[in-house]
PDB file of C-alpha atoms in Angstrom:
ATOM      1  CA  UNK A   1      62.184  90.826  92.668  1.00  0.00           C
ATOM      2  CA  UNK A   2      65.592  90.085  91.318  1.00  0.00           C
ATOM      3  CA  UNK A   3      68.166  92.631  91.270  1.00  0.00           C
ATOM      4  CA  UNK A   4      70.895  90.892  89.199  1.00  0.00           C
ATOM      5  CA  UNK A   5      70.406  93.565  85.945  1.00  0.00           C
ATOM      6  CA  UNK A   6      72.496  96.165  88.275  1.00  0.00           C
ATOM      7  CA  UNK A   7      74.109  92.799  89.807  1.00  0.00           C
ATOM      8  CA  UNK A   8      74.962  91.102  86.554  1.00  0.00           C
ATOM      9  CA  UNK A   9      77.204  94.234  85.460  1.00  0.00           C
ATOM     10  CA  UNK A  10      78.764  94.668  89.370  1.00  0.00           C
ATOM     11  CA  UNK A  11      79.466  90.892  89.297  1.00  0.00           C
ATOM     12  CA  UNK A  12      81.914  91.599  86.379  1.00  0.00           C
ATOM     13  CA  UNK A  13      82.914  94.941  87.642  1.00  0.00           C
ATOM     14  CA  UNK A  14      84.021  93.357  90.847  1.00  0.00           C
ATOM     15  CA  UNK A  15      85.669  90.255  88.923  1.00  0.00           C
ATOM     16  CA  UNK A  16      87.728  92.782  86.829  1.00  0.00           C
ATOM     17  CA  UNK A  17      88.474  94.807  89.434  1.00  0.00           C
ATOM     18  CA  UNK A  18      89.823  91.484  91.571  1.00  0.00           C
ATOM     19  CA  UNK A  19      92.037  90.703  88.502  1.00  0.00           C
ATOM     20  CA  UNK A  20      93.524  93.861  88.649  1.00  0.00           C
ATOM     21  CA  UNK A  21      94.254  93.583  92.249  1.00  0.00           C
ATOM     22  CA  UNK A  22      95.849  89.790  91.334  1.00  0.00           C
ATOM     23  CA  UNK A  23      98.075  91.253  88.323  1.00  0.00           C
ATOM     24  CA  UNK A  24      99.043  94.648  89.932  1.00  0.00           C
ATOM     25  CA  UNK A  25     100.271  93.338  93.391  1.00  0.00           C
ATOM     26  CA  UNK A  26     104.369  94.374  92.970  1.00  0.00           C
ATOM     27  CA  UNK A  27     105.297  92.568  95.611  1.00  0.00           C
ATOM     28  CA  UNK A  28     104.460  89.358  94.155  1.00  0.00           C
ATOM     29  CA  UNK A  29     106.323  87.350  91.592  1.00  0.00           C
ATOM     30  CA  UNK A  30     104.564  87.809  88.163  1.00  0.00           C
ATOM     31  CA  UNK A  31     104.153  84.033  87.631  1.00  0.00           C
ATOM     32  CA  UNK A  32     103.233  83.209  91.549  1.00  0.00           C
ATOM     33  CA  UNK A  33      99.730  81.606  92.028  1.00  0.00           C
ATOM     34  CA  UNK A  34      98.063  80.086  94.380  1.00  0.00           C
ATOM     35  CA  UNK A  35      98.485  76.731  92.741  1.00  0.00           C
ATOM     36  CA  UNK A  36     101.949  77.188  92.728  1.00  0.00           C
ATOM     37  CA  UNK A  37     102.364  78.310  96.697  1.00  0.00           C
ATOM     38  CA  UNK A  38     100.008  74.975  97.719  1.00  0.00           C
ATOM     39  CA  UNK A  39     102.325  72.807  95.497  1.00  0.00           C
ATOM     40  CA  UNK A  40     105.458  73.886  96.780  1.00  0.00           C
ATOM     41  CA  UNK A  41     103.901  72.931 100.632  1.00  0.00           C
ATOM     42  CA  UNK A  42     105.435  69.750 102.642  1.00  0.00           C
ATOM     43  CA  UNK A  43     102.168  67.092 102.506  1.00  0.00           C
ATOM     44  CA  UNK A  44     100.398  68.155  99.362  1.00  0.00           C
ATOM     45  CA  UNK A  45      98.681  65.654  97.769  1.00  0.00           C
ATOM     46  CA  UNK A  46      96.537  65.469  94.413  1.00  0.00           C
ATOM     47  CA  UNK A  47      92.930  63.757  94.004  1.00  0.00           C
ATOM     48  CA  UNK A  48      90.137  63.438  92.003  1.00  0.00           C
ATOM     49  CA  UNK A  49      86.536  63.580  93.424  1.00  0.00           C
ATOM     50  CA  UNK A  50      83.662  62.529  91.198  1.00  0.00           C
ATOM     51  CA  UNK A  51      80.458  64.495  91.215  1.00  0.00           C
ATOM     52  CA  UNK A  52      78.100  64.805  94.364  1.00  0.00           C
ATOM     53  CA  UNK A  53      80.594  63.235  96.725  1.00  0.00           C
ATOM     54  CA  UNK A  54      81.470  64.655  99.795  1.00  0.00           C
ATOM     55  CA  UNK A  55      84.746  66.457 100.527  1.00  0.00           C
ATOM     56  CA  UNK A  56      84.226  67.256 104.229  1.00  0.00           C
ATOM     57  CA  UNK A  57      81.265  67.344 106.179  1.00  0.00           C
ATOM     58  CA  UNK A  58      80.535  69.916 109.262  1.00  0.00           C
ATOM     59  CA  UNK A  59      82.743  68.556 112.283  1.00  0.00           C
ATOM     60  CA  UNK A  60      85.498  67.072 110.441  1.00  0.00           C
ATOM     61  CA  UNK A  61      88.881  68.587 111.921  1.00  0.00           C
ATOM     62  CA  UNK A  62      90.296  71.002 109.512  1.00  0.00           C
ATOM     63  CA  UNK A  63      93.621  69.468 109.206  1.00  0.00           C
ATOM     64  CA  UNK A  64      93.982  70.635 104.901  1.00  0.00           C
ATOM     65  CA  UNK A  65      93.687  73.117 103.189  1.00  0.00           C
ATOM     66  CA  UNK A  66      91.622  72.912  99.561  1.00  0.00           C
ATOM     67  CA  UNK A  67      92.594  74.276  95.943  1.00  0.00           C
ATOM     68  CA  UNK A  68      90.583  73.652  92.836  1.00  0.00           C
ATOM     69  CA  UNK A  69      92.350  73.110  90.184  1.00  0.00           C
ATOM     70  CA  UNK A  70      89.370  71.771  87.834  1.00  0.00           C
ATOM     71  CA  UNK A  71      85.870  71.560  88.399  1.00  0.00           C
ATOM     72  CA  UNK A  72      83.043  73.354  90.831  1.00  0.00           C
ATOM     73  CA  UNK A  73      82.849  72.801  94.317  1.00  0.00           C
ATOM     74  CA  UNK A  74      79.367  73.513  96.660  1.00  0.00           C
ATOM     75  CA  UNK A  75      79.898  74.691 100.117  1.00  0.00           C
ATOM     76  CA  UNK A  76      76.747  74.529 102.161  1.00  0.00           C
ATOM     77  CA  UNK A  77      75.737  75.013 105.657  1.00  0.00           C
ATOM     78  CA  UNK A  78      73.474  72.139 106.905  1.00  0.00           C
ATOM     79  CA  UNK A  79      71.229  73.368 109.819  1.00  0.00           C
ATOM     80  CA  UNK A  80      69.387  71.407 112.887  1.00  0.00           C
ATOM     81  CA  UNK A  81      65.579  71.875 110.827  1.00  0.00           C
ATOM     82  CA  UNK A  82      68.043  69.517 108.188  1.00  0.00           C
ATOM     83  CA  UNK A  83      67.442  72.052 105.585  1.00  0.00           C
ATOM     84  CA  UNK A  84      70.842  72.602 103.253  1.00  0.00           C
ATOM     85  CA  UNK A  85      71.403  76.254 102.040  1.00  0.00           C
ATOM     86  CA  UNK A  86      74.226  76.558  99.608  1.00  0.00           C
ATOM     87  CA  UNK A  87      76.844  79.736 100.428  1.00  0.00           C
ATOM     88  CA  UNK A  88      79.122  79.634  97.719  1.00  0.00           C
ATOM     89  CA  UNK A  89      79.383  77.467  94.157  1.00  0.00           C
ATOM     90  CA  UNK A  90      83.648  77.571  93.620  1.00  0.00           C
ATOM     91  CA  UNK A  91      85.373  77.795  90.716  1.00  0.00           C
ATOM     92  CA  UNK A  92      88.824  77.110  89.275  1.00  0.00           C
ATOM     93  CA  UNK A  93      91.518  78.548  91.567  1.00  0.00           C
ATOM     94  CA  UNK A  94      89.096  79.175  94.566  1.00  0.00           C
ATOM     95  CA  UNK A  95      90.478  78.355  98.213  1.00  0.00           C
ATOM     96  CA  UNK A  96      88.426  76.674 100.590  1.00  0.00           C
ATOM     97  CA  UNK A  97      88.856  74.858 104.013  1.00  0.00           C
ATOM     98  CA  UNK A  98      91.113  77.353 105.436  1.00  0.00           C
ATOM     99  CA  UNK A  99      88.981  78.094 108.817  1.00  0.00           C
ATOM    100  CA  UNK A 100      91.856  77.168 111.146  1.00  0.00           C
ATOM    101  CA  UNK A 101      94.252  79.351 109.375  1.00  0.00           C
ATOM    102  CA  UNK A 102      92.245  82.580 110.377  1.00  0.00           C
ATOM    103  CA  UNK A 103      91.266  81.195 114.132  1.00  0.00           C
ATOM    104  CA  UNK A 104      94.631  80.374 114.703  1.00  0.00           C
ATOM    105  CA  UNK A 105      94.356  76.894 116.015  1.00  0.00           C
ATOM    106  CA  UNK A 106      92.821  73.451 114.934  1.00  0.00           C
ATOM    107  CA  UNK A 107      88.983  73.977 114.153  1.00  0.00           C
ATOM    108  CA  UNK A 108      86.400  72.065 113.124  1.00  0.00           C
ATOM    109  CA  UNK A 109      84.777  72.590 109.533  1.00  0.00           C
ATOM    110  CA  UNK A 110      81.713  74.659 109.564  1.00  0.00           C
ATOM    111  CA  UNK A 111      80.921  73.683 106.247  1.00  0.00           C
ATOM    112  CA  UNK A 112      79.680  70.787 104.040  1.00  0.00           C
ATOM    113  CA  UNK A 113      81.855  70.484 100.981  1.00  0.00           C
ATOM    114  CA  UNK A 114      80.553  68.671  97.976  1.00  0.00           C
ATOM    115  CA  UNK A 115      81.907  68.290  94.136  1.00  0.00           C
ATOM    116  CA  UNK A 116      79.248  69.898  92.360  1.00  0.00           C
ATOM    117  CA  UNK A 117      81.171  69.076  89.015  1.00  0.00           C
ATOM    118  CA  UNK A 118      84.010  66.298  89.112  1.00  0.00           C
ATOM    119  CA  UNK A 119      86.886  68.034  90.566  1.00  0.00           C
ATOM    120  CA  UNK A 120      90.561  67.782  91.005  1.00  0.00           C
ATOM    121  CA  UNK A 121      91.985  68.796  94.190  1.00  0.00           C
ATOM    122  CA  UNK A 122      95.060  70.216  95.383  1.00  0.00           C
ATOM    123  CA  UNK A 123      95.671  69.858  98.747  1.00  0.00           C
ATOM    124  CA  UNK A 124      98.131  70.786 102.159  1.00  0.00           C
ATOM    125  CA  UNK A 125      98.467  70.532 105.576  1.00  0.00           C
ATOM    126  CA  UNK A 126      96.828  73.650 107.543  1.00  0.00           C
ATOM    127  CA  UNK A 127      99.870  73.979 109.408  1.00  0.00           C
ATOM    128  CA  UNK A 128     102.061  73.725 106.392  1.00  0.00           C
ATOM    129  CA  UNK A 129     100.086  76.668 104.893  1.00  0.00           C
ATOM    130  CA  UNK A 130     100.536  78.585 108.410  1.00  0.00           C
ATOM    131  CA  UNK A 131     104.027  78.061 108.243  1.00  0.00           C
ATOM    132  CA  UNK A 132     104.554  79.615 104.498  1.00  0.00           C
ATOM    133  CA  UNK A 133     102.402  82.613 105.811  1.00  0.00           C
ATOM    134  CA  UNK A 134     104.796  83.300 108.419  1.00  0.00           C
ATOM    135  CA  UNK A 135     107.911  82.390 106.415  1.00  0.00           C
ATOM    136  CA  UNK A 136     106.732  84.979 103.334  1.00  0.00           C
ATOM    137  CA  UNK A 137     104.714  87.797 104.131  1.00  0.00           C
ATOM    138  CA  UNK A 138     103.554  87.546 100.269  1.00  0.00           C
ATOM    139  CA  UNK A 139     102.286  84.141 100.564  1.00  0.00           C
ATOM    140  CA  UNK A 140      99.873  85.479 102.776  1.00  0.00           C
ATOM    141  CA  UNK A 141      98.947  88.150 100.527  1.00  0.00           C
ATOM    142  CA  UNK A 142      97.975  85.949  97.995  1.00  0.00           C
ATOM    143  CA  UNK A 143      95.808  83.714 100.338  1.00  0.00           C
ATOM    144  CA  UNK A 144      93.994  86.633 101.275  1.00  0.00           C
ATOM    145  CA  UNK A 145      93.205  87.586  97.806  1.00  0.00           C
ATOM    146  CA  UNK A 146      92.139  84.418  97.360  1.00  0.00           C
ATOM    147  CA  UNK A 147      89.438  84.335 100.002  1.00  0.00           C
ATOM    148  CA  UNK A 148      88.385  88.345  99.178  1.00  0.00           C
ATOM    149  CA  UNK A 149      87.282  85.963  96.016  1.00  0.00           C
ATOM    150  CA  UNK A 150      86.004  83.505  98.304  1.00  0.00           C
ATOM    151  CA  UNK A 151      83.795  86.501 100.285  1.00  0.00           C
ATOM    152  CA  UNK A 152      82.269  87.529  96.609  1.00  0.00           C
ATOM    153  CA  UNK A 153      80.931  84.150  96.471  1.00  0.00           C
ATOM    154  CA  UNK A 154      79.287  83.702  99.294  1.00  0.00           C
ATOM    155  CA  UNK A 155      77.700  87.140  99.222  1.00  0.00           C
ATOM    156  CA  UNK A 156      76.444  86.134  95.556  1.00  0.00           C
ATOM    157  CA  UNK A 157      74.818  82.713  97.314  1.00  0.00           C
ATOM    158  CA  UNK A 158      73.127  84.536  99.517  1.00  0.00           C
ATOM    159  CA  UNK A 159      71.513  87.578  97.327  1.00  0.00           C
ATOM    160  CA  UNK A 160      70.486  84.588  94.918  1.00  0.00           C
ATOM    161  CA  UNK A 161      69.048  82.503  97.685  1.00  0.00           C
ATOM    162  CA  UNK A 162      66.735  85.438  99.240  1.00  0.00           C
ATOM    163  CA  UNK A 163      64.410  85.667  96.186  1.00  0.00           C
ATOM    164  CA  UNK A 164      61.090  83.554  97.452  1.00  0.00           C
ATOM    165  CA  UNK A 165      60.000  83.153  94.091  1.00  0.00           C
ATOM    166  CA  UNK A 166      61.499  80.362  91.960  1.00  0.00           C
ATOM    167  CA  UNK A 167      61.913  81.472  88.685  1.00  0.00           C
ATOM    168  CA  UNK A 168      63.513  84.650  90.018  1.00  0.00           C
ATOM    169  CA  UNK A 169      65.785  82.275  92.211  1.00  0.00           C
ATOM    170  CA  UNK A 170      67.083  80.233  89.283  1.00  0.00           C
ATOM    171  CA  UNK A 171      67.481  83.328  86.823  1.00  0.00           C
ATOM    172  CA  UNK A 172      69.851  84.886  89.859  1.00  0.00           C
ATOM    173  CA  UNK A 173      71.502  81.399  90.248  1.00  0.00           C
ATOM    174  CA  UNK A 174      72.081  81.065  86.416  1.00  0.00           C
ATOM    175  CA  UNK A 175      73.371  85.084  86.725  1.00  0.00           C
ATOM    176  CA  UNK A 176      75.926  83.818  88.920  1.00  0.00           C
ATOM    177  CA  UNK A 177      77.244  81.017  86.718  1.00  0.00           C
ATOM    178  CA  UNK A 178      77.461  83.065  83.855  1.00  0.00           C
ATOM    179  CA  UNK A 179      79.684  85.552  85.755  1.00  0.00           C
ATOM    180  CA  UNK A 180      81.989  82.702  87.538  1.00  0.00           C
ATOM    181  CA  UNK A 181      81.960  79.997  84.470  1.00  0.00           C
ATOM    182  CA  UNK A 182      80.650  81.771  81.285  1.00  0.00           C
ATOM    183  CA  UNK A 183      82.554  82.005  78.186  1.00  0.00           C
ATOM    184  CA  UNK A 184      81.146  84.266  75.854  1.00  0.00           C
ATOM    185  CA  UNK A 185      80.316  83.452  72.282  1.00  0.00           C
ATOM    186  CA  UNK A 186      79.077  83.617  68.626  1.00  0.00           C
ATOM    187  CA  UNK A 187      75.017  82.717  70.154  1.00  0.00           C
ATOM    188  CA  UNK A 188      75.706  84.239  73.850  1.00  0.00           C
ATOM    189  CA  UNK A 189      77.496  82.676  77.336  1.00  0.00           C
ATOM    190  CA  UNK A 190      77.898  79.065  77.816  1.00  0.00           C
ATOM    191  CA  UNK A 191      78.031  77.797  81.209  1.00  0.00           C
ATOM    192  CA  UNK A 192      80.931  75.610  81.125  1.00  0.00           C
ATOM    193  CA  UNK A 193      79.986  73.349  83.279  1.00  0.00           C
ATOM    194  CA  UNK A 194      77.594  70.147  82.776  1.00  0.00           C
ATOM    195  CA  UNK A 195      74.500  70.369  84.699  1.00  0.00           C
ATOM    196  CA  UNK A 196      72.052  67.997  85.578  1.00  0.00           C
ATOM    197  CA  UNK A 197      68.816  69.323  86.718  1.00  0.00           C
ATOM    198  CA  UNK A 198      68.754  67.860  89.604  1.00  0.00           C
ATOM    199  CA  UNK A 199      72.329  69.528  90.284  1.00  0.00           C
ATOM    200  CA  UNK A 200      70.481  72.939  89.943  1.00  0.00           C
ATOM    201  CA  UNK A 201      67.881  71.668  91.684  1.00  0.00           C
ATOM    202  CA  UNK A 202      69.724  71.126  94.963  1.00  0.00           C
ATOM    203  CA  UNK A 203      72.237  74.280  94.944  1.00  0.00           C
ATOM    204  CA  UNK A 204      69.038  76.581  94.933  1.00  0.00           C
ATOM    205  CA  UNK A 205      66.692  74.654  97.610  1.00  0.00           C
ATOM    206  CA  UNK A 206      64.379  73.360  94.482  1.00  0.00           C
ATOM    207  CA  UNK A 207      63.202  69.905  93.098  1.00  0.00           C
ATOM    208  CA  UNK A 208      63.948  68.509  89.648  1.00  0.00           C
ATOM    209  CA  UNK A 209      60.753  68.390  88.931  1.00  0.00           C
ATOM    210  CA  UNK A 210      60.231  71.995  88.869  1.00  0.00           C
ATOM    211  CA  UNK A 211      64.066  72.891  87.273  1.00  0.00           C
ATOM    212  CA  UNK A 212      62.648  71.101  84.500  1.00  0.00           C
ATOM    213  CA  UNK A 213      59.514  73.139  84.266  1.00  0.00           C
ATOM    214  CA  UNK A 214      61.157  76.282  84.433  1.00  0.00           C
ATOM    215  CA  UNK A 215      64.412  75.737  82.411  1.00  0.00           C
ATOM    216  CA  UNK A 216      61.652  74.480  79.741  1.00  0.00           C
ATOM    217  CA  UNK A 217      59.927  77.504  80.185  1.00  0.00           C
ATOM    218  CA  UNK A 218      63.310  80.282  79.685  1.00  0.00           C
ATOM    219  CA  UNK A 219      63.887  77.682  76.403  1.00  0.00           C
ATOM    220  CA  UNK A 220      60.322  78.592  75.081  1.00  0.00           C
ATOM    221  CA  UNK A 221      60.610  82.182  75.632  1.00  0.00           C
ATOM    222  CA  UNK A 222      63.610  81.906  73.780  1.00  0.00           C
ATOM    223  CA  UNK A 223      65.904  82.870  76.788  1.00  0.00           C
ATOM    224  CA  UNK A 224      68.229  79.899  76.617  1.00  0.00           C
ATOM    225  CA  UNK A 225      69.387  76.410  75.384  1.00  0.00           C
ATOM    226  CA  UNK A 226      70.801  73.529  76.483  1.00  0.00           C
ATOM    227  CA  UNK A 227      72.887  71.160  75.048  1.00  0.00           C
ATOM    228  CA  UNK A 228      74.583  68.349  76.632  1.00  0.00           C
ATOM    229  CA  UNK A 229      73.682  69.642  79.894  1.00  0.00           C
ATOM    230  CA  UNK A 230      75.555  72.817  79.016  1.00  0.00           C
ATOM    231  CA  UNK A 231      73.443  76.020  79.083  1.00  0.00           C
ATOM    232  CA  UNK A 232      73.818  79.156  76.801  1.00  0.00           C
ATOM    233  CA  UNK A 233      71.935  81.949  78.111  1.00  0.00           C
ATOM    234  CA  UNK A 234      71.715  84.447  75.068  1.00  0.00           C
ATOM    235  CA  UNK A 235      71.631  87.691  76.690  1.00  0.00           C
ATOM    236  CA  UNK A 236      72.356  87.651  80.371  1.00  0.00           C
ATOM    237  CA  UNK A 237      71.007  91.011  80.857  1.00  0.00           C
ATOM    238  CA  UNK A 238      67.122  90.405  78.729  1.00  0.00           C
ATOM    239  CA  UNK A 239      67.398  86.982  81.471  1.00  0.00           C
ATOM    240  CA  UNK A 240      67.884  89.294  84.710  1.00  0.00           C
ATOM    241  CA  UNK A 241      65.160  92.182  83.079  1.00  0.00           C
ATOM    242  CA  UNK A 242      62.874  89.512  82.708  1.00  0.00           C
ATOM    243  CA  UNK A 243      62.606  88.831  86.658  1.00  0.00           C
ATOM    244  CA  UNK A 244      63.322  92.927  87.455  1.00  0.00           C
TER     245      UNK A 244
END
C-alpha cells in the first residue's frame, strides 16, 4: 500500500515549512547560504563528477565536507548480504559528508556516495567547517538546517523503500522526485533531472528490465510521459491514488 496521497501533500508542507525556517532565521544575514559559508572556508575546492561515479565509498576517512551545487547525489548504505539500499537522493544545496562534524573527531564514512546526475561539488576541510562553527554560532545554525533537510530525505528513502510491491515502490520513488526536483507546468511536474532507466532501476532495488515495463505501463494509463529521459507526471496526486 502506498501512502504518498497524505505523503505527497506533507512532503510539500514540510518543504514550505523548511523554507520558512531558512528565510525567517533573524540572526542570519539575508543573503547567507550555505554555498556561501563552504566558499568562504580555507581548502575549498570545486569539481565536477560525471554520472554513476563514486564520491566516497564506506571507510574512506571523512576528511571534507560535500555541497551540491548542481546535480543529484545517491547516498546508500552497502550491507555484508552486498545488497545496496539507497537512504537519501540529494538535491541542489543539500549537505552531505559531515559525520565527523557531529562525532566530534575524524570518522570514517558510513555511506556510499554516488552522482546520480552529473554533479558539481563544492567542497572543505571537516576541520575547516568545525572551526567556522565555533568561530560563528550562526554558521552552525545554518549547517543544522541544512541537515534537518538532509533528515527529510532519508526518512522519504526509507517510507519509499518499504513498499514490497514494485509498482507501488516506483510511484513513491517518482512522489519523491516530484517533491525535491519538480517544476510545475502547463501539462503537470517535470522531473528535472535526466533519467535513465536503469538509474531508477538501481535507487529503488529494481532491474531495468522491469522500470521499463512499468514506466510503459503509467505511460499507457495515461499517468505520465517521458521525453528525453525527463518525466512529467500529470497529476501527482491521481499517480499516488492509483497505488492507495
Amino acid at each position: 500500500m502506498v501512502t504518498s496521497y497524505r505523503g505527497f501533500t506533507r512532503f510539500n508542507q514540510q518543504r514550505n515549512s523548511q523554507m520558512a525556517v531558512n528565510s525567517s532565521s533573524s540572526s542570519l544575514p539575508p543573503s547567507k547560504t550555505l554555498l556561501d559559508v563552504i566558499k568562504s572556508l580555507d581548502g575549498v575546492s570545486t569539481e565536477i563528477v560525471d554520472r554513476s561515479k563514486t564520491i566516497f565509498f564506506p571507510g574512506d576517512p571523512a576528511e571534507r565536507v560535500y555541497l551540491i551545487r548542481r546535480g543529484a547525489v545517491r547516498l546508500s548504505r552497502v550491507y555484508e548480504t552486498g545488497e545496496e539500499i539507497t537512504v537519501a537522493l540529494l538535491r541542489e544545496n543539500s549537505l552531505f559528508g559531515v559525520l565527523s562534524l557531529l562525532t566530534g573527531h575524524r570518522s570514517d564514512r558510513f555511506y556510499h556516495a554516488v552522482a546520480f546526475t552529473r554533479v558539481e561539488l563544492v567542497s572543505a576541510p571537516a576541520t575547516s567547517v568545525r572551526n567556522a562553527i565555533e568561530q560563528d554560532a550562526s554558521v552552525g545554525l545554518l549547517l543544522l538546517q541544512g541537515l534537518s533537510s538532509r533528515v527529510l530525505q532519508t526518512e522519504t528513502m526509507i517510507e519509499t523503500l518499504t513498499h514490497r510491491d514494485m509498482s507501488s515502490r516506483l510511484a513513491s520513488f517518482l512522489l519523491v522526485l516530484c517533491r525535491d526536483f519538480g517544476v510545475p507546468g502547463e501539462k503537470g511536474v517535470t522531473i528535472d533531472l535526466r533519467l535513465s532507466h536503469q538509474a531508477i532501476a538501481e535507487a529503488i532495488g529494481s532491474t531495468r528490465v522491469t522500470i521499463t515495463r512499468l514506466l510503459g505501463e503509467l505511460k499507457s494509463s495515461s499517468l505520465l510521459a517521458i521525453d528525453r529521459k525527463k518525466i512529467t507526471i500529470f497529476d501527482p496526486i491521481a499517480l499516488a491514488k492509483r497505488f492507495n
